[in-house]
């Protein structure tokens, strides 16, 4: 029996038992439309790739990280200075987290502008929005873990904002903090969210999201005539292109981590006053800046509460996008949606920059 | 036996009931200066130990009639004359058999020391303006030294001494300066006492003695400073200055460091216009050159260590592992401290060892820091190499795509779904 | 539109998008053979149920647990005394862990005695054995986490044994401990294994194991005539029976946790000498006792090393069971396998009891 | 100025070179007792401060010729007679002007105290067997008190005193006991010193004084003990015993606690055959009843607190949250300590408060523990209820299965796979 024959037989043996044939069959039928907006299809894949990097680097960091007030900062310092390639792993984890959120936003807006959220993809949209929420929660909880001065006070501010939510605010803040104030209990809790609760949620949602995409196929923008749009095979044509993009993302990540290693700052000291210019991570900056602009009292309500109410209503409208984007006659309100998307993207961009500059 | 106990019990109760004190009873009812002692005495350590007014002032506290209670016949002294105060206190405090009852190791040499003090000598010569026991310890409300309200508590003692010694009018006739308190308030010692809260930091009595208060003698200044600054004294004992300074008017440590206004030392003490060496060592002389040399060593070592530190900090910023050289840097700083200490031998040879060791550590840590920075560059090179590999792979994938799609396996043109 | 109609339409809408219909279709075809050995089929399900309980209670414990030498013990004490129902959660987690391993062993032996490992179920057997290994690793790592006197010294002993493995022993022990000795680094590392590395491995393996069972169906013992064995539908007939068994397991767990709360012991003190009678958890006891019986030197080799070599060879033979259990003519060596299974079960039972008594 | 410095420098170097010491030079070369001092002196604090043999023994250390160096004409004293030793040491140690040079607050009362000590009084009366300075401080290698090798270091002092006082032969002619050292070695004080390493624990000198060593007088025993046991003294001062014991031969604290062999106190001191109360208070008398009452209070409170503790421990074992009553239990134990302290007033009224407070806490914590145990039972009830629910559900499922399978939807009889 030649080596090739042996290989073929082994493959056949495994195939009999696992049924890879069915998967291959499915793969060969999956196609991707080819048109001017095709490059936007890559962004979902990049997000997935960065998420995989987060899982791998996150597990490696966990081998050394210790989620207590006394040791958190020192253990991160240990990772960055003593652990072989620890500096690289931690920098990549931090950079990749930020890139992932940025890419996810790009992915969301590309879906909006190509109107890919429309029926029958409502559940895909909802699961995607839920994933974005999970990612923001990852960012918020992960930010605290190094327990440095900036992250400590930013978390204080962040949970204070959460506390002003009408009705459930106080309970929500206490649940997040594990007590009356940000402290050891908060750190333990955020760690648990970050390494087990959110990852489980993310894996389930990613699975659902991919399954739904597999079921409904890739969307073509509504202004194109579907029957005349060319397609390419997902495998290998699209897959190889996606692989190229992933390699590119890896190079960008490595360069960022090596040239701009993520800073650690100073160990948090709850007894000092908050350092000047405390602000949250950039992806919360637009909301943060908006809340700062609202006067402290609007009519008879607290200013922050009004802001949160407004954000809440806006979020509900946004999440429900697939359900109001069609006219009663079934035609798409595409101008309205596009206009709203542009407005939202502009708002986020401008207010993030303003929040950063001011 | 049991009967005896019963009798003794009855007797002592009777005695306790008889411990009458008409002094306190009447004076408590009086206003003004005559009433004050009855109030003050409540905080007095002697009263707490069962002493009464009559123990110092004489008289008969069991008598109700003021005339009888304060009759000279019953030994009433009235206000004790100042010149008699030390002797009166010594009545108990210099009697080992009395003092033993209040503590087996109580000192009994206060009076003896007082007699040798300037205060005691002047009092003996008839000057009643000098300090006696009550001027420092206060009167009627004498507290333990450890009591924070006692005028002789370390935190209050300088002001207590200063009450007289900082009073220009009072000191005029003795022709002694009055700036000691003011100077002392500028000193590192006062800072240690008040800012660091170190109650063992020296106050007036630490150097001058308390009961035997006197300026430290010329030969003993170094010994007095050396009770705390032990290692400096050891170095100074080796110094050529030791014998010379011992015979000058001011003597020892104070010649360079001054006495009451001792400041944190700086290199300006060695070089420049205000150098403390200049008054003796002419500019250009061997001694002046040595001073400049020593200043250069200290300054150079300090700068070298700081440079190493900043390089290491930069390396650490880049995530490099430099904690070992950073610990080593502490040894370097310790050598700087040792060199500053060895300076007090005023022998360059003594300073050589710590200075050289310090410089060696500075070089070693600098090298470690620079190596770490080079390692950082290697990491970036590693990055560049991996980027090249990534790019090559991307190009290869692109070539593969091109080949695949040119081979006729171009994308389908079937209808897209959705 | 009536409520029923509305419900039916909503179900239809979701079904269009998620394709539950296919799953239902699949379910309705799945059957379970009915014969004398059918009760053994329940044990795999019980293991799965206990694993789910471990995940849920484990996540809850993580909200308060702190994996550092300084705080681990105190945080477990805090869980047991201060956290609402913390005593219950921790006791259930500990009891369920032990029950799960016991049930997994029962499941394994039932597979051996009914010869369910045979082709085409080799991969199912292998993934099951891997799952058992993961569970033992869960037990070993989880045992240390409360950082009490017994667990500290048991881990010392356990990693010392690992260190005597030929060739890789030293490196393996250092990798497990994160240093030269059991300490803070070991705790951090075991925690990372316990809460992220092993759970991920377990979830992947459980998925694979279930997928393989789904593909190959339930095995019927070889001594039965397959064509004449009755079957019942998996859903609802078998599923409801399994559900009953799960409820029973839940009752047992609750009773154990409430009547025999899992002890916490004393906080570990590395500076004391090991308390008397230190021994590992019961599932390592048979091997531990065997190693103790081996003289310290056998021929020119260390006694422990000989023991480990022997265990290693036995393990390889056992893992490879499906591959040597058939004669060249394809017939099953069922007597040999049954005999070996009885011997192994007897060895484990006797030596575990001896290890406990001695 | 600079010229003067040069001259002084030259002069002092000449002087330093002249500091010749022929005593040490010759005696170092001698064997046996004549050579020993030259070896010992290396560890002597006086030698370290620049004193030479001649400072005590007289003579001329600059002379090379032994006859000249040790000529009586040059003031050579030879071996100093024992009766002169204290006076010789006092020559410096009682001179404030000398001692000031070595420390501004040095004591100068050692000689004065010695004269009042039994040692000093007997020496004055011509008994040369008593201790002089060198018998305790050693001779030629006199070390600082803090030096662990000094015979007067706290850890060595008892043996130093015992060298004479535990020697039956030596003490025979004074008719005083020799069991003090043996007793002291059994005491809590020696245990504190050696086992707990508390160098402030009392040794012989702490109670008897060092230089003025004397038995504490009857009236001052309480004061001596009270220097450390301050709160016990306060209580004792209120006691009816105070006045009575002050007049007995042994006096104060030692009457119950003994003097040198002080043990950890137990309830056996209050009740039973070996009660320390029994010698005075006849069994059945008011006093004996009070003693029994006090013992019962202490014993009862201790037992009550222990019971609470064990109930709380049981509750904790069952995972119940009892940390708050456990902290409260500390307050209870503190009240037990306070009650033991208040016992020294020998007034039941004084003990009432802490005893009652302690009992209240014991009851309160016991109640908390029992409540926690009841809560545990409630948990088990909760378990029983849930088990019932689970069983009901299981039965329901079984019923469902039966119904499903009876309705014709019995299991298929299709062929099983594989």
PDB file of C-alpha atoms in Angstrom, chain C residues 81-230:
ATOM      1  CA  UNK C  81     -20.767  32.050  55.169  1.00  0.00           C
ATOM      2  CA  UNK C  82     -21.686  35.390  53.634  1.00  0.00           C
ATOM      3  CA  UNK C  83     -22.946  34.821  50.126  1.00  0.00           C
ATOM      4  CA  UNK C  84     -26.643  34.022  49.930  1.00  0.00           C
ATOM      5  CA  UNK C  85     -26.897  30.263  49.248  1.00  0.00           C
ATOM      6  CA  UNK C  86     -23.116  30.229  48.776  1.00  0.00           C
ATOM      7  CA  UNK C  87     -22.877  27.218  51.106  1.00  0.00           C
ATOM      8  CA  UNK C  88     -25.289  25.344  48.851  1.00  0.00           C
ATOM      9  CA  UNK C  89     -23.536  26.273  45.609  1.00  0.00           C
ATOM     10  CA  UNK C  90     -20.099  25.322  46.886  1.00  0.00           C
ATOM     11  CA  UNK C  91     -21.262  22.052  48.411  1.00  0.00           C
ATOM     12  CA  UNK C  92     -23.127  21.099  45.258  1.00  0.00           C
ATOM     13  CA  UNK C  93     -20.091  21.967  43.117  1.00  0.00           C
ATOM     14  CA  UNK C  94     -17.861  19.718  45.236  1.00  0.00           C
ATOM     15  CA  UNK C  95     -20.320  16.847  45.530  1.00  0.00           C
ATOM     16  CA  UNK C  96     -21.333  17.006  41.900  1.00  0.00           C
ATOM     17  CA  UNK C  97     -17.682  16.907  40.833  1.00  0.00           C
ATOM     18  CA  UNK C  98     -17.128  13.670  42.727  1.00  0.00           C
ATOM     19  CA  UNK C  99     -20.394  12.120  41.597  1.00  0.00           C
ATOM     20  CA  UNK C 100     -19.644  13.072  38.009  1.00  0.00           C
ATOM     21  CA  UNK C 101     -16.313  11.261  38.038  1.00  0.00           C
ATOM     22  CA  UNK C 102     -17.912   8.232  39.676  1.00  0.00           C
ATOM     23  CA  UNK C 103     -20.745   8.144  37.134  1.00  0.00           C
ATOM     24  CA  UNK C 104     -18.256   8.606  34.289  1.00  0.00           C
ATOM     25  CA  UNK C 105     -16.369   5.525  35.496  1.00  0.00           C
ATOM     26  CA  UNK C 106     -19.639   3.564  35.642  1.00  0.00           C
ATOM     27  CA  UNK C 107     -20.427   4.755  32.110  1.00  0.00           C
ATOM     28  CA  UNK C 108     -16.998   3.628  30.900  1.00  0.00           C
ATOM     29  CA  UNK C 109     -17.314   0.163  32.406  1.00  0.00           C
ATOM     30  CA  UNK C 110     -20.852  -0.215  31.038  1.00  0.00           C
ATOM     31  CA  UNK C 111     -19.449   0.552  27.583  1.00  0.00           C
ATOM     32  CA  UNK C 112     -16.732  -2.047  28.113  1.00  0.00           C
ATOM     33  CA  UNK C 113     -19.056  -4.768  29.339  1.00  0.00           C
ATOM     34  CA  UNK C 114     -21.614  -4.174  26.573  1.00  0.00           C
ATOM     35  CA  UNK C 115     -18.713  -3.899  24.052  1.00  0.00           C
ATOM     36  CA  UNK C 116     -20.100  -0.615  22.765  1.00  0.00           C
ATOM     37  CA  UNK C 117     -16.574   0.610  21.922  1.00  0.00           C
ATOM     38  CA  UNK C 118     -16.355  -1.584  18.836  1.00  0.00           C
ATOM     39  CA  UNK C 119     -16.243  -0.340  15.271  1.00  0.00           C
ATOM     40  CA  UNK C 120     -17.513   2.064  14.070  1.00  0.00           C
ATOM     41  CA  UNK C 121     -17.460   3.643  17.544  1.00  0.00           C
ATOM     42  CA  UNK C 122     -13.659   3.840  18.051  1.00  0.00           C
ATOM     43  CA  UNK C 123     -13.718   7.650  17.999  1.00  0.00           C
ATOM     44  CA  UNK C 124     -16.603   7.746  20.449  1.00  0.00           C
ATOM     45  CA  UNK C 125     -14.537   5.594  22.844  1.00  0.00           C
ATOM     46  CA  UNK C 126     -11.451   7.769  22.356  1.00  0.00           C
ATOM     47  CA  UNK C 127     -13.331  11.018  22.917  1.00  0.00           C
ATOM     48  CA  UNK C 128     -14.960   9.482  25.995  1.00  0.00           C
ATOM     49  CA  UNK C 129     -11.605   8.465  27.456  1.00  0.00           C
ATOM     50  CA  UNK C 130     -10.280  11.965  26.710  1.00  0.00           C
ATOM     51  CA  UNK C 131     -13.312  13.383  28.523  1.00  0.00           C
ATOM     52  CA  UNK C 132     -12.554  11.187  31.533  1.00  0.00           C
ATOM     53  CA  UNK C 133      -8.987  12.533  31.488  1.00  0.00           C
ATOM     54  CA  UNK C 134     -10.303  16.100  31.346  1.00  0.00           C
ATOM     55  CA  UNK C 135     -12.586  15.377  34.312  1.00  0.00           C
ATOM     56  CA  UNK C 136      -9.711  13.982  36.359  1.00  0.00           C
ATOM     57  CA  UNK C 137      -7.712  17.104  35.474  1.00  0.00           C
ATOM     58  CA  UNK C 138     -10.723  19.184  36.577  1.00  0.00           C
ATOM     59  CA  UNK C 139     -10.716  17.309  39.866  1.00  0.00           C
ATOM     60  CA  UNK C 140      -6.977  17.633  40.420  1.00  0.00           C
ATOM     61  CA  UNK C 141      -6.894  21.358  39.641  1.00  0.00           C
ATOM     62  CA  UNK C 142     -10.123  22.179  41.456  1.00  0.00           C
ATOM     63  CA  UNK C 143      -8.998  20.379  44.592  1.00  0.00           C
ATOM     64  CA  UNK C 144      -6.227  22.949  45.149  1.00  0.00           C
ATOM     65  CA  UNK C 145      -8.370  26.042  44.684  1.00  0.00           C
ATOM     66  CA  UNK C 146      -9.696  26.424  48.268  1.00  0.00           C
ATOM     67  CA  UNK C 147      -6.022  26.508  49.326  1.00  0.00           C
ATOM     68  CA  UNK C 148      -6.554  24.580  52.512  1.00  0.00           C
ATOM     69  CA  UNK C 149      -4.032  22.497  54.367  1.00  0.00           C
ATOM     70  CA  UNK C 150      -5.064  19.146  52.879  1.00  0.00           C
ATOM     71  CA  UNK C 151      -5.383  20.328  49.297  1.00  0.00           C
ATOM     72  CA  UNK C 152      -2.066  22.169  49.468  1.00  0.00           C
ATOM     73  CA  UNK C 153      -0.136  19.135  50.629  1.00  0.00           C
ATOM     74  CA  UNK C 154      -2.053  16.738  48.379  1.00  0.00           C
ATOM     75  CA  UNK C 155      -1.065  18.913  45.413  1.00  0.00           C
ATOM     76  CA  UNK C 156       2.531  18.888  46.587  1.00  0.00           C
ATOM     77  CA  UNK C 157       2.437  15.090  46.683  1.00  0.00           C
ATOM     78  CA  UNK C 158       0.610  14.909  43.353  1.00  0.00           C
ATOM     79  CA  UNK C 159       3.075  17.135  41.516  1.00  0.00           C
ATOM     80  CA  UNK C 160       5.963  15.281  43.167  1.00  0.00           C
ATOM     81  CA  UNK C 161       4.615  12.076  41.654  1.00  0.00           C
ATOM     82  CA  UNK C 162       4.313  13.812  38.277  1.00  0.00           C
ATOM     83  CA  UNK C 163       7.966  14.860  38.637  1.00  0.00           C
ATOM     84  CA  UNK C 164       9.095  11.204  38.684  1.00  0.00           C
ATOM     85  CA  UNK C 165       7.715  10.568  35.193  1.00  0.00           C
ATOM     86  CA  UNK C 166      10.671   9.407  33.082  1.00  0.00           C
ATOM     87  CA  UNK C 167      12.286  12.061  30.864  1.00  0.00           C
ATOM     88  CA  UNK C 168       9.578  14.738  30.940  1.00  0.00           C
ATOM     89  CA  UNK C 169       8.841  14.538  34.702  1.00  0.00           C
ATOM     90  CA  UNK C 170      10.827  17.572  35.851  1.00  0.00           C
ATOM     91  CA  UNK C 171       9.538  19.761  33.046  1.00  0.00           C
ATOM     92  CA  UNK C 172       5.965  18.550  33.598  1.00  0.00           C
ATOM     93  CA  UNK C 173       6.103  19.303  37.328  1.00  0.00           C
ATOM     94  CA  UNK C 174       7.565  22.747  36.682  1.00  0.00           C
ATOM     95  CA  UNK C 175       4.863  23.437  34.091  1.00  0.00           C
ATOM     96  CA  UNK C 176       2.117  22.369  36.518  1.00  0.00           C
ATOM     97  CA  UNK C 177       3.528  24.341  39.438  1.00  0.00           C
ATOM     98  CA  UNK C 178       4.568  27.400  37.463  1.00  0.00           C
ATOM     99  CA  UNK C 179       7.828  27.248  39.429  1.00  0.00           C
ATOM    100  CA  UNK C 180       9.976  25.097  41.652  1.00  0.00           C
ATOM    101  CA  UNK C 181       7.354  24.469  44.290  1.00  0.00           C
ATOM    102  CA  UNK C 182       3.603  24.616  44.857  1.00  0.00           C
ATOM    103  CA  UNK C 183       2.788  28.261  45.506  1.00  0.00           C
ATOM    104  CA  UNK C 184       0.958  31.310  44.243  1.00  0.00           C
ATOM    105  CA  UNK C 185       1.966  30.616  40.646  1.00  0.00           C
ATOM    106  CA  UNK C 186       0.544  27.082  40.918  1.00  0.00           C
ATOM    107  CA  UNK C 187      -2.743  28.418  42.215  1.00  0.00           C
ATOM    108  CA  UNK C 188      -3.071  30.989  39.415  1.00  0.00           C
ATOM    109  CA  UNK C 189      -2.207  28.347  36.854  1.00  0.00           C
ATOM    110  CA  UNK C 190      -4.542  25.649  38.218  1.00  0.00           C
ATOM    111  CA  UNK C 191      -7.291  28.254  38.295  1.00  0.00           C
ATOM    112  CA  UNK C 192      -6.705  29.119  34.637  1.00  0.00           C
ATOM    113  CA  UNK C 193      -6.774  25.418  33.718  1.00  0.00           C
ATOM    114  CA  UNK C 194      -9.888  24.850  35.794  1.00  0.00           C
ATOM    115  CA  UNK C 195     -11.982  27.743  34.523  1.00  0.00           C
ATOM    116  CA  UNK C 196     -10.965  28.185  30.918  1.00  0.00           C
ATOM    117  CA  UNK C 197      -8.580  25.640  29.399  1.00  0.00           C
ATOM    118  CA  UNK C 198     -10.363  22.519  30.661  1.00  0.00           C
ATOM    119  CA  UNK C 199     -13.903  23.890  30.115  1.00  0.00           C
ATOM    120  CA  UNK C 200     -13.076  24.705  26.499  1.00  0.00           C
ATOM    121  CA  UNK C 201     -11.561  21.266  26.016  1.00  0.00           C
ATOM    122  CA  UNK C 202     -14.530  19.626  27.724  1.00  0.00           C
ATOM    123  CA  UNK C 203     -17.080  21.506  25.632  1.00  0.00           C
ATOM    124  CA  UNK C 204     -15.324  20.595  22.394  1.00  0.00           C
ATOM    125  CA  UNK C 205     -15.026  16.944  23.447  1.00  0.00           C
ATOM    126  CA  UNK C 206     -18.623  16.767  24.683  1.00  0.00           C
ATOM    127  CA  UNK C 207     -19.758  18.221  21.361  1.00  0.00           C
ATOM    128  CA  UNK C 208     -17.702  15.680  19.437  1.00  0.00           C
ATOM    129  CA  UNK C 209     -18.845  12.813  21.682  1.00  0.00           C
ATOM    130  CA  UNK C 210     -22.523  13.718  21.226  1.00  0.00           C
ATOM    131  CA  UNK C 211     -22.114  14.247  17.489  1.00  0.00           C
ATOM    132  CA  UNK C 212     -20.527  10.814  17.129  1.00  0.00           C
ATOM    133  CA  UNK C 213     -23.281   9.167  19.180  1.00  0.00           C
ATOM    134  CA  UNK C 214     -25.835  10.936  17.034  1.00  0.00           C
ATOM    135  CA  UNK C 215     -24.140   9.651  13.884  1.00  0.00           C
ATOM    136  CA  UNK C 216     -23.687   6.050  14.939  1.00  0.00           C
ATOM    137  CA  UNK C 217     -26.775   5.663  17.102  1.00  0.00           C
ATOM    138  CA  UNK C 218     -26.962   3.630  20.312  1.00  0.00           C
ATOM    139  CA  UNK C 219     -25.031   0.381  20.341  1.00  0.00           C
ATOM    140  CA  UNK C 220     -26.736  -2.940  21.033  1.00  0.00           C
ATOM    141  CA  UNK C 221     -24.713  -5.601  22.895  1.00  0.00           C
ATOM    142  CA  UNK C 222     -23.176  -8.034  20.371  1.00  0.00           C
ATOM    143  CA  UNK C 223     -24.871 -11.073  21.941  1.00  0.00           C
ATOM    144  CA  UNK C 224     -28.301  -9.760  20.934  1.00  0.00           C
ATOM    145  CA  UNK C 225     -29.856 -10.147  17.533  1.00  0.00           C
ATOM    146  CA  UNK C 226     -30.087  -6.576  16.365  1.00  0.00           C
ATOM    147  CA  UNK C 227     -33.002  -7.180  14.051  1.00  0.00           C
ATOM    148  CA  UNK C 228     -35.122  -8.516  16.920  1.00  0.00           C
ATOM    149  CA  UNK C 229     -34.339  -5.898  19.551  1.00  0.00           C
ATOM    150  CA  UNK C 230     -37.223  -3.562  20.212  1.00  0.00           C
TER     151      UNK C 230
END
